[in-house]
Short mmCIF file of C-alpha atoms in Angstrom, two decimals:
data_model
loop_
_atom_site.label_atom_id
_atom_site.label_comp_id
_atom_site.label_asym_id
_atom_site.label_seq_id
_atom_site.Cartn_x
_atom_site.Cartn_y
_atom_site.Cartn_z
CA UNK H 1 7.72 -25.60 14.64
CA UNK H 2 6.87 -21.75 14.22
CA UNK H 3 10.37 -20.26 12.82
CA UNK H 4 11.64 -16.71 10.89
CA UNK H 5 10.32 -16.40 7.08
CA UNK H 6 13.33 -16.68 5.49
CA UNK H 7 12.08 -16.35 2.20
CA UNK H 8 10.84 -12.77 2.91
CA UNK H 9 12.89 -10.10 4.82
CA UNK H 10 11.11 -7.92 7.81
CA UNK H 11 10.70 -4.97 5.79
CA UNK H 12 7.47 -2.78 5.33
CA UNK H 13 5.93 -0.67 2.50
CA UNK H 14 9.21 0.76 0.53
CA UNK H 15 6.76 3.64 -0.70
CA UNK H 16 6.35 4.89 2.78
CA UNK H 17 6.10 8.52 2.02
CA UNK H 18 8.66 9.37 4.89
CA UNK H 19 10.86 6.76 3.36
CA UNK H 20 10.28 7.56 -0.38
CA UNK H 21 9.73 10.99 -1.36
CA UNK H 22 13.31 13.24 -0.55
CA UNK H 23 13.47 17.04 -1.31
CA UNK H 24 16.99 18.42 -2.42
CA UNK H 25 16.09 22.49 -1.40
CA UNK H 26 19.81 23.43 -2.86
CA UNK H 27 19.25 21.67 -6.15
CA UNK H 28 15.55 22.55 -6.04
CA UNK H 29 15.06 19.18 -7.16
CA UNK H 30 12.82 16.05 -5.69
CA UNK H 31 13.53 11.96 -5.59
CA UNK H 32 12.52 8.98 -4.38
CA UNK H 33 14.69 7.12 -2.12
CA UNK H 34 17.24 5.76 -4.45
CA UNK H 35 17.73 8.60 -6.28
CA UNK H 36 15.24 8.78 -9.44
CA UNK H 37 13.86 12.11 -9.96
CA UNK H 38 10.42 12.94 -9.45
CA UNK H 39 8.20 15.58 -10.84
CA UNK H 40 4.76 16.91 -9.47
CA UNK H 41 2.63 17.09 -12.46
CA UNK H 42 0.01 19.54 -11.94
CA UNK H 43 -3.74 19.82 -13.10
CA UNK H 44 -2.99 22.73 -15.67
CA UNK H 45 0.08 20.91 -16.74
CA UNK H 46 -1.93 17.74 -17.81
CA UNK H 47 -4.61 19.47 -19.35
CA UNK H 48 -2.27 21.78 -21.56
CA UNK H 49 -0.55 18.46 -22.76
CA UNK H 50 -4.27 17.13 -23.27
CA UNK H 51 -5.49 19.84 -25.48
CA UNK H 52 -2.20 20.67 -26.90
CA UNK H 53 -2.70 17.70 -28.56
CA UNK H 54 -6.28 17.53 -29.44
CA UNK H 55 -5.45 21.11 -30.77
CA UNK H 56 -2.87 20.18 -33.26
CA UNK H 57 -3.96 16.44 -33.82
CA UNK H 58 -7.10 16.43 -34.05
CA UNK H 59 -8.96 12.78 -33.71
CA UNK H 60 -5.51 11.16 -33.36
CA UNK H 61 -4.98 12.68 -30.42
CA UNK H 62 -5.84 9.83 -28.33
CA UNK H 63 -4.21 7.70 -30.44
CA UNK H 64 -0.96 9.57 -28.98
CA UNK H 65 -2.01 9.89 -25.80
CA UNK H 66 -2.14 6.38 -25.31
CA UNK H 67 0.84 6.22 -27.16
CA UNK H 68 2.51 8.51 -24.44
CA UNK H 69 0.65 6.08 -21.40
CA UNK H 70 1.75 2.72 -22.85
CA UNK H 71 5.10 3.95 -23.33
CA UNK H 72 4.98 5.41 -19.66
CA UNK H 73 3.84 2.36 -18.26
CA UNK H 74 6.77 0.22 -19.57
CA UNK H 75 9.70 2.37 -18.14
CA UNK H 76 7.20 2.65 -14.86
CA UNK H 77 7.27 -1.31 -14.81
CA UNK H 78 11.08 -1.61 -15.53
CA UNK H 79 11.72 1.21 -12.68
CA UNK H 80 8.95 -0.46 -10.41
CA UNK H 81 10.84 -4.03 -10.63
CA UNK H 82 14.44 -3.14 -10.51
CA UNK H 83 13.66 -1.20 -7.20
CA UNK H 84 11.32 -3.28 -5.65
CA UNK H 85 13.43 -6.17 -6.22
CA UNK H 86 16.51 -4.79 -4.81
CA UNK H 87 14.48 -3.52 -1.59
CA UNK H 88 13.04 -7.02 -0.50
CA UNK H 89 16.36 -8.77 -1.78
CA UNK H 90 14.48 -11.50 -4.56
CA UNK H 91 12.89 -11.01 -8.06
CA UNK H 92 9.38 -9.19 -7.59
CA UNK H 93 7.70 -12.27 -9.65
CA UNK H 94 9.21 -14.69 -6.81
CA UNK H 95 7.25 -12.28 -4.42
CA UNK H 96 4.02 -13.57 -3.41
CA UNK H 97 0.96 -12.02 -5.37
CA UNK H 98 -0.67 -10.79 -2.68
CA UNK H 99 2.32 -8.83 -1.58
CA UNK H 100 2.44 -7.56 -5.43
CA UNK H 101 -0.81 -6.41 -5.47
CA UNK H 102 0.05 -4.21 -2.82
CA UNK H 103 2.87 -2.76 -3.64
CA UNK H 104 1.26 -1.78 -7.05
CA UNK H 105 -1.39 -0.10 -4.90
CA UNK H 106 0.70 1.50 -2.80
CA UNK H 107 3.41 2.99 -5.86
CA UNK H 108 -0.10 4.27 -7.61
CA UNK H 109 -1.44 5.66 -4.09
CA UNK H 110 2.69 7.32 -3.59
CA UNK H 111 2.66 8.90 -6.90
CA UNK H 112 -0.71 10.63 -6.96
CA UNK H 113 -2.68 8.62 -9.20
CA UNK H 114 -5.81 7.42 -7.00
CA UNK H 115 -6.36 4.53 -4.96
CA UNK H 116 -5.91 1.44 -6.27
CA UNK H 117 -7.20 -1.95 -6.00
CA UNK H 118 -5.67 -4.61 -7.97
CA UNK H 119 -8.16 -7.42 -8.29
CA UNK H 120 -6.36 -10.67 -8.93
CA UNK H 121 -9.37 -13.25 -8.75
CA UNK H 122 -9.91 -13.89 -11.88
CA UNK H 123 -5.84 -14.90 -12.73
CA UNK H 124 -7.00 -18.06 -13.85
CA UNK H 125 -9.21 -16.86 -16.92
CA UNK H 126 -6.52 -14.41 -17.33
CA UNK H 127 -7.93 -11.24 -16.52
CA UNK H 128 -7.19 -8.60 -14.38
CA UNK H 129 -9.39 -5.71 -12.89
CA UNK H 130 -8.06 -2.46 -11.30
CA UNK H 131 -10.69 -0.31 -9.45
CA UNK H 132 -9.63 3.30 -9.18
CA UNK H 133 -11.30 6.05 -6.53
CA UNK H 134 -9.77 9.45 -6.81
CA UNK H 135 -7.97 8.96 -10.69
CA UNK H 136 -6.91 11.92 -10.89
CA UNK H 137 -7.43 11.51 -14.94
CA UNK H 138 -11.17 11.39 -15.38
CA UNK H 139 -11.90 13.96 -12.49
CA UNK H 140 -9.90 16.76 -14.63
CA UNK H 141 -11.18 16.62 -17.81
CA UNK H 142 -14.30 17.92 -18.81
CA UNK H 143 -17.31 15.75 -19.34
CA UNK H 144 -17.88 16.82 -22.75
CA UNK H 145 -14.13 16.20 -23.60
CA UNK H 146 -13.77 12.25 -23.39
CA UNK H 147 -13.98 11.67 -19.69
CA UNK H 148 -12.13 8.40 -19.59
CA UNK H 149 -8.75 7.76 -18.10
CA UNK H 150 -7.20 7.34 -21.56
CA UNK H 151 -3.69 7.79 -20.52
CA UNK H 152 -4.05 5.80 -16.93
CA UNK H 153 -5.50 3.07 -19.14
CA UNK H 154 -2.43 2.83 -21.54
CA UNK H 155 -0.03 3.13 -18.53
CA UNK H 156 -1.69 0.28 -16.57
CA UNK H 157 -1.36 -1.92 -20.00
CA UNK H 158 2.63 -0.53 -20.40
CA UNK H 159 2.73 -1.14 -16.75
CA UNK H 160 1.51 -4.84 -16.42
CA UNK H 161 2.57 -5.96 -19.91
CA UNK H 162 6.04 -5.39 -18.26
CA UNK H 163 5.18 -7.03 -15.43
CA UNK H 164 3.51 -10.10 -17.23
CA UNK H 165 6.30 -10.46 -20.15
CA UNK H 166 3.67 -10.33 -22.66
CA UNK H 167 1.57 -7.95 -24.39
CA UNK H 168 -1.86 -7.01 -22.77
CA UNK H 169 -4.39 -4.58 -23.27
CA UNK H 170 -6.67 -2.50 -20.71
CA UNK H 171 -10.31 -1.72 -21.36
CA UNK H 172 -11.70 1.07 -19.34
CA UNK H 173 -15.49 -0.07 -18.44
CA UNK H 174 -16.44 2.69 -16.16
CA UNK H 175 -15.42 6.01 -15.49
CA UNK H 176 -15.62 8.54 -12.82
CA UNK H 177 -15.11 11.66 -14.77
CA UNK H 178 -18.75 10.13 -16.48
CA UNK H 179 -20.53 9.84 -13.11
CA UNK H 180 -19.35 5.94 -12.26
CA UNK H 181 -18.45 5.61 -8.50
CA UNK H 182 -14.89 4.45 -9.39
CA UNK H 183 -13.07 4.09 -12.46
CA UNK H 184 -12.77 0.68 -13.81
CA UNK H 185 -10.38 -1.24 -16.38
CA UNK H 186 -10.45 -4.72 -17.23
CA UNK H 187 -6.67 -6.14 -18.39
CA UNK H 188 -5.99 -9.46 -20.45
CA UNK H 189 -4.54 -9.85 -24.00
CA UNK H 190 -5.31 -7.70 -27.11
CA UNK H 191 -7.31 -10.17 -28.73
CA UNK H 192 -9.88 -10.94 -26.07
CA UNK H 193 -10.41 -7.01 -25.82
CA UNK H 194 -10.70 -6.86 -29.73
CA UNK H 195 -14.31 -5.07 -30.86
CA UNK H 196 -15.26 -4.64 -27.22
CA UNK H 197 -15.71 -0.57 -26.78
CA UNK H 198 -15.13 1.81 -23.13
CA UNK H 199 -18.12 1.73 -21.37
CA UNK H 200 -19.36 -1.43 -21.55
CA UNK H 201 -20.62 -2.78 -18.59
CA UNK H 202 -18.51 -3.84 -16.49
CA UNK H 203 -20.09 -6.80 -15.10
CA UNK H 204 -21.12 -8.30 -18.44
CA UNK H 205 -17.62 -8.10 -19.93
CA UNK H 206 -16.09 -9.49 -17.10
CA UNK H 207 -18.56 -12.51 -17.46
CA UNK H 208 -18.06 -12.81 -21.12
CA UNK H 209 -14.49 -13.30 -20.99
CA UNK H 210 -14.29 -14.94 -17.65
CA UNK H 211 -16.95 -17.68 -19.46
CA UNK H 212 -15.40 -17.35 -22.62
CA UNK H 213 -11.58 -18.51 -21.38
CA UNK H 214 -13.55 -21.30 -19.73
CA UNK H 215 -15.48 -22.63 -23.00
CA UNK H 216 -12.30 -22.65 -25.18
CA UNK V 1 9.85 13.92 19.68
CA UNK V 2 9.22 14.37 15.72
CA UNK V 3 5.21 15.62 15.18
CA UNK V 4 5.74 17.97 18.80
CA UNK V 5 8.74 19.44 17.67
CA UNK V 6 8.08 19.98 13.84
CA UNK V 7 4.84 21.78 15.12
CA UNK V 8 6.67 23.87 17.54
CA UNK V 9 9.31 24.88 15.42
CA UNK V 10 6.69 25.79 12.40
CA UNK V 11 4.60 27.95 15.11
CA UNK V 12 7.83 29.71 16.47
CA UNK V 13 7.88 31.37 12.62
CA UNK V 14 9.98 34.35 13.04
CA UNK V 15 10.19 34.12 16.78
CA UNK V 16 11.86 32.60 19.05
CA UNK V 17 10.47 29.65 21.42
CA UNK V 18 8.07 31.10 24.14
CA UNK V 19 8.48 29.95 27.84
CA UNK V 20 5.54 27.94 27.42
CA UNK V 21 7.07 25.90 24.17
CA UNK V 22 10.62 25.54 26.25
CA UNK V 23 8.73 23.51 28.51
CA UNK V 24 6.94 21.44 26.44
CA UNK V 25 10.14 20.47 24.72
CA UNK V 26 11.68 19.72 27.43
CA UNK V 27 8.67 17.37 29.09
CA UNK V 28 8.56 16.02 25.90
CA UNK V 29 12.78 14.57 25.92
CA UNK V 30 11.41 13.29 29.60
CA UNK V 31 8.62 11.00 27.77
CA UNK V 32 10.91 9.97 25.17
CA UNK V 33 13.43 8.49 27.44
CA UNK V 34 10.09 6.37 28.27
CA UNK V 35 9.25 5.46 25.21
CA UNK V 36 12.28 4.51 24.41
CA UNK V 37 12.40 2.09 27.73
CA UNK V 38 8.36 0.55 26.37
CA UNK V 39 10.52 -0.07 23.16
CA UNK V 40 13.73 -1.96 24.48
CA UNK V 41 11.40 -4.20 26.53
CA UNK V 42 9.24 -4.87 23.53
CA UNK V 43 12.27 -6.01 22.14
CA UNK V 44 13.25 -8.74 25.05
CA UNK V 45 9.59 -9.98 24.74
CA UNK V 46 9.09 -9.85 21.08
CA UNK V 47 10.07 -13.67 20.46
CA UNK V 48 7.95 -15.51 23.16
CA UNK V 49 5.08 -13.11 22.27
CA UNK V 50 4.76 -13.57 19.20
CA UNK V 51 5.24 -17.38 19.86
CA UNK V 52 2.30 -17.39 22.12
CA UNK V 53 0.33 -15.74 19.55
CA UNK V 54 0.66 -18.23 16.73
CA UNK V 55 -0.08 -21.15 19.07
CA UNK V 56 -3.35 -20.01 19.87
CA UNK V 57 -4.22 -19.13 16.46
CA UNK V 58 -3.20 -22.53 15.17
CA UNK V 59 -5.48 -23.88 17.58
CA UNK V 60 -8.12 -21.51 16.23
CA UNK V 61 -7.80 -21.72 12.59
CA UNK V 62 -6.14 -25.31 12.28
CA UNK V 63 -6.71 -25.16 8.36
CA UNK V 64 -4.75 -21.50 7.96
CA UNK V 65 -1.45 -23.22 6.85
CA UNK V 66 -3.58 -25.54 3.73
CA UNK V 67 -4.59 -22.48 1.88
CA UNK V 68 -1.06 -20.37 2.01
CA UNK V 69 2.22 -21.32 1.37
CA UNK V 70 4.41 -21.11 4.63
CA UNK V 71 1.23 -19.50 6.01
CA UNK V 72 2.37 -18.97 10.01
CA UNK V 73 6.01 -18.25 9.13
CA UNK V 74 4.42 -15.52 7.16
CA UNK V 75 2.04 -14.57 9.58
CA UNK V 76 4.61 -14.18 12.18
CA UNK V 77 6.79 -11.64 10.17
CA UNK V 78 3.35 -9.44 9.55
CA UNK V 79 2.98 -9.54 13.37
CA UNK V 80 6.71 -8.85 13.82
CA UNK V 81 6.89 -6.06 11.18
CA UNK V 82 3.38 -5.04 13.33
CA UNK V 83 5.21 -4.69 16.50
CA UNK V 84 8.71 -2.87 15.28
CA UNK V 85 7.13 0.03 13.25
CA UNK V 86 4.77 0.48 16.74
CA UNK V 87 7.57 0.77 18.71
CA UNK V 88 9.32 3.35 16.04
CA UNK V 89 5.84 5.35 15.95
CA UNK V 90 6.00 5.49 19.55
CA UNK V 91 9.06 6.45 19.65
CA UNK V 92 8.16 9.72 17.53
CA UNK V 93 4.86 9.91 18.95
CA UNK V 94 2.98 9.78 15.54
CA UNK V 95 0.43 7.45 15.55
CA UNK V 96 -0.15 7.92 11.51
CA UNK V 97 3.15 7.28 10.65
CA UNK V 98 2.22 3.92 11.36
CA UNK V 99 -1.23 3.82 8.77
CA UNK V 100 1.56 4.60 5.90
CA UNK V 101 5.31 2.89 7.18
CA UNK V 102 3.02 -0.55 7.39
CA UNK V 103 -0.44 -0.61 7.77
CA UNK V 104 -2.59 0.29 4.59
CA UNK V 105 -0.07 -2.16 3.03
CA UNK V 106 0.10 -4.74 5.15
CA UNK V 107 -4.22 -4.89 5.02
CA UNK V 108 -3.82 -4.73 1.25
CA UNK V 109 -2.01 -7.84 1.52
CA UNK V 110 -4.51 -9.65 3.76
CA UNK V 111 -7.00 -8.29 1.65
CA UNK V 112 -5.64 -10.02 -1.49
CA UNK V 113 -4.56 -13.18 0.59
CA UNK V 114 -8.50 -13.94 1.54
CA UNK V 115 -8.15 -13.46 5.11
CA UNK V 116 -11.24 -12.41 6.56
CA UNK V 117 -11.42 -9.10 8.85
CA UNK V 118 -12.48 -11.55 11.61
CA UNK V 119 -9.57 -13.68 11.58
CA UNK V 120 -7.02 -10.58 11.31
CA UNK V 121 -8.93 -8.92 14.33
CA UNK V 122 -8.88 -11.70 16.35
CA UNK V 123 -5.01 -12.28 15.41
CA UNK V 124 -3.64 -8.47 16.44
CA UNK V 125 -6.33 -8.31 19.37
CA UNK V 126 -4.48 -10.93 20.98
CA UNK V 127 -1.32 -9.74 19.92
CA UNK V 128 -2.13 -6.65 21.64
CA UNK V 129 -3.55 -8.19 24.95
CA UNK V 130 -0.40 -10.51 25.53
CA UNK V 131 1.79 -7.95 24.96
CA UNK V 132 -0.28 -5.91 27.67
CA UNK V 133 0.26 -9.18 29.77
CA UNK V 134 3.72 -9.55 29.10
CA UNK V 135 4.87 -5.77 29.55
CA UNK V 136 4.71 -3.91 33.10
CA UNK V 137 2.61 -1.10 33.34
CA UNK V 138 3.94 2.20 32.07
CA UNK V 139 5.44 0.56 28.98
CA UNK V 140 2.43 -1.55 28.00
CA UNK V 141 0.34 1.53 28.15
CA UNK V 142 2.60 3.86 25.74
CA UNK V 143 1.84 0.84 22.95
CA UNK V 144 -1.28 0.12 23.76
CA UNK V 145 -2.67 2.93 21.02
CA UNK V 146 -0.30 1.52 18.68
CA UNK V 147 -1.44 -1.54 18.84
CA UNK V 148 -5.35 -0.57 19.46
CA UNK V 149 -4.77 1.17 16.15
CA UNK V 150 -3.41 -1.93 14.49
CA UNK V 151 -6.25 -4.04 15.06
CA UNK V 152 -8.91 -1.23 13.92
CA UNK V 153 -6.75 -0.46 10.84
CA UNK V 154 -5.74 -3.99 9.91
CA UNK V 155 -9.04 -5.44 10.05
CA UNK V 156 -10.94 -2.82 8.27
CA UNK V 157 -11.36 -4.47 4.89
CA UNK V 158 -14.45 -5.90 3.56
CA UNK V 159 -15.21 -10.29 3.73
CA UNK V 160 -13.80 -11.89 0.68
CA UNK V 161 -15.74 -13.68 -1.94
CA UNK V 162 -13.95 -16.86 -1.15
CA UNK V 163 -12.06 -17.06 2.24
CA UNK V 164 -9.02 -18.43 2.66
CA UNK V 165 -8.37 -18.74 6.73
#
């Protein structure tokens, strides 16, 4: 017998721009649809937090930076649950993944950070890949400065830490800002990511821990 | 009559509507009492459509429901959620408000599920030519972009590594 889902209500993309983005002219201020303020951050703005730091920090610039993106990426995750959940009335881990993944693309896509696919495939070694066209990270900075998406990359491991209940890191293994045709980060614990530097092939990390979880 | 009258009204800058723009407002309330008409008849139809459309499908792809868990009670609220935001972009007469109230993330999801483009064009297509079947004239042919627009969008995703239909 072909029935209703029950288990998931008829509703669409919550981040539907329409739906999600509401502009207060009296107050001068902007929100998204339940009422958490929003901010357009603009090129110059990033950059002058960028070199501000690298100015008066020096090499651990970055260190802060990511720092700033991990730290981002929790409250993101907390703020990405709580109204996610509420929308489709259940928990978003009772949600299935594939409708997850999409939502995740579509809050990225909402709030200006590129287009985002989440790559699930490789769950069961326990990694995760997110391909990014459009960061807007990496296409700002200049290629002599570092050209990775340093903070996107310690947002995404804030982000999905949350989301996972457990500490994970985020390796960034190609970049656009350095020529790559997307940017690319490879997610799983700390310790698998341990010695492994940005910019290592892609391809051959993913293999390497993809055969190493199966070997152990 | 959203898109026609935001455009109107951000043309008329400083002015006020010319005799020209009075009439297009007012042809366009005419159309809308139309649309709304395609929309309420969608409505009576929805349930036996949608009906029709899993049958056949079952028949096609009898090993759909193995891979996903409560795969064509699923599949029949992606079609449903398919069929109510056409009849609200209809309604408005803004065919992109469709691509971002439903579509980009309803693909993502198919995307992520395994389905293969094949399988999701094959699915909507016949969504779109019951529905054509089911609906007199006038009101089948205000959807019928909506829906054309579904299938192209929907099913524009590339095969999956391992699929799952």
């Amino acid at each position: 017998m072909i029935g209703y889902s029950h288990d998931l209500p008829p509703r669409g993309n919550y981040f539907n721009f329409n739906a999600y983005v509401r502009q207060d002219l009296r107050s001068g201020t902007l929100t998204n649809r339940v009422g958490a303020p929003l901010i357009g951050l603009t090129d110059e703005g990033y950059l002058a937090v960028v070199n501000t730091l690298r100015d008066e920090f020096a090499e651990d610039a970055s260190t802060i930076l990511k720092s700033l993106g991990t730290s981002w990426g929790r409250q993101a995750g907390e703020q990405f649950v709580r109204e996610t959940s509420a929308y489709y009335g259940r928990p978003l881990m009772e949600l299935p993944l594939a409708m997850v993944a999409s939502l995740l693309t579509e809050a990225f896509r909402h709030h200006g950070w590129g287009a985002f696919i989440f790559d699930f495939s490789r769950y069961a070694n326990g990694v995760l890949v997110v391909e990014v066209r459009e960061p807007f990270e990496g296409s700002i900075t200049k290629p002599e400065c570092e050209a990775l998406d340093t903070m996107l990359s310690a947002f995404l491991a804030g982000m999905l830490s949350y989301l996972a209940g457990r500490e994970l890191g985020c390796l960034q293994t190609d970049a656009r800002g350095r020529g790559a045709d997307a940017s690319r980060f490879v997610i799983t614990t700390p310790d698998r990511l341990a010695g492994r530097q940005s910019g290592q092939d892609h391809s051959v990390v993913l293999q390497e821990l993809c055969d190493h979880r199966l070997t152990t | 009559m959203g898109t026609l009258l935001q455009r109107l009204v951000i043309e008329a800058d400083g002015r006020y509507f010319t005799p020209d723009e009075r009439r297009q407002i007012l042809e366009e309330s005419e159309r809308i009492r139309d649309r709304l008409a395609a929309a309420e008849h969608l409505e009576r139809v929805e349930e036996p459509v949608l009906r029709a459309v899993i049958e056949e499908m079952q028949g096609r792809y009898p090993n759909f429901s193995r891979y996903h868990d409560q795969a064509w009670a699923r599949h029949y609220r992606d079609m449903q959620l398919v069929l109510r935001a056409a009849a609200s972009a209809m309604i408005v007469n803004d065919p992109a408000d469709l691509d971002d109230r439903l579509l980009y993330w309803l693909r993502t999801m198919f995307a992520a599920n395994n389905y293969t483009p094949e399988f999701v064009e094959t699915c909507f297509a016949r969504l779109r030519d019951i529905i054509r079947e089911r609906l007199e004239g006038p009101s089948a042919d205000q959807l019928m972009p909506y829906l054309d627009r579904a299938v192209r969008v929907l099913s524009d995703f590339p095969e999956p590594a391992t699929a799952a239909v």
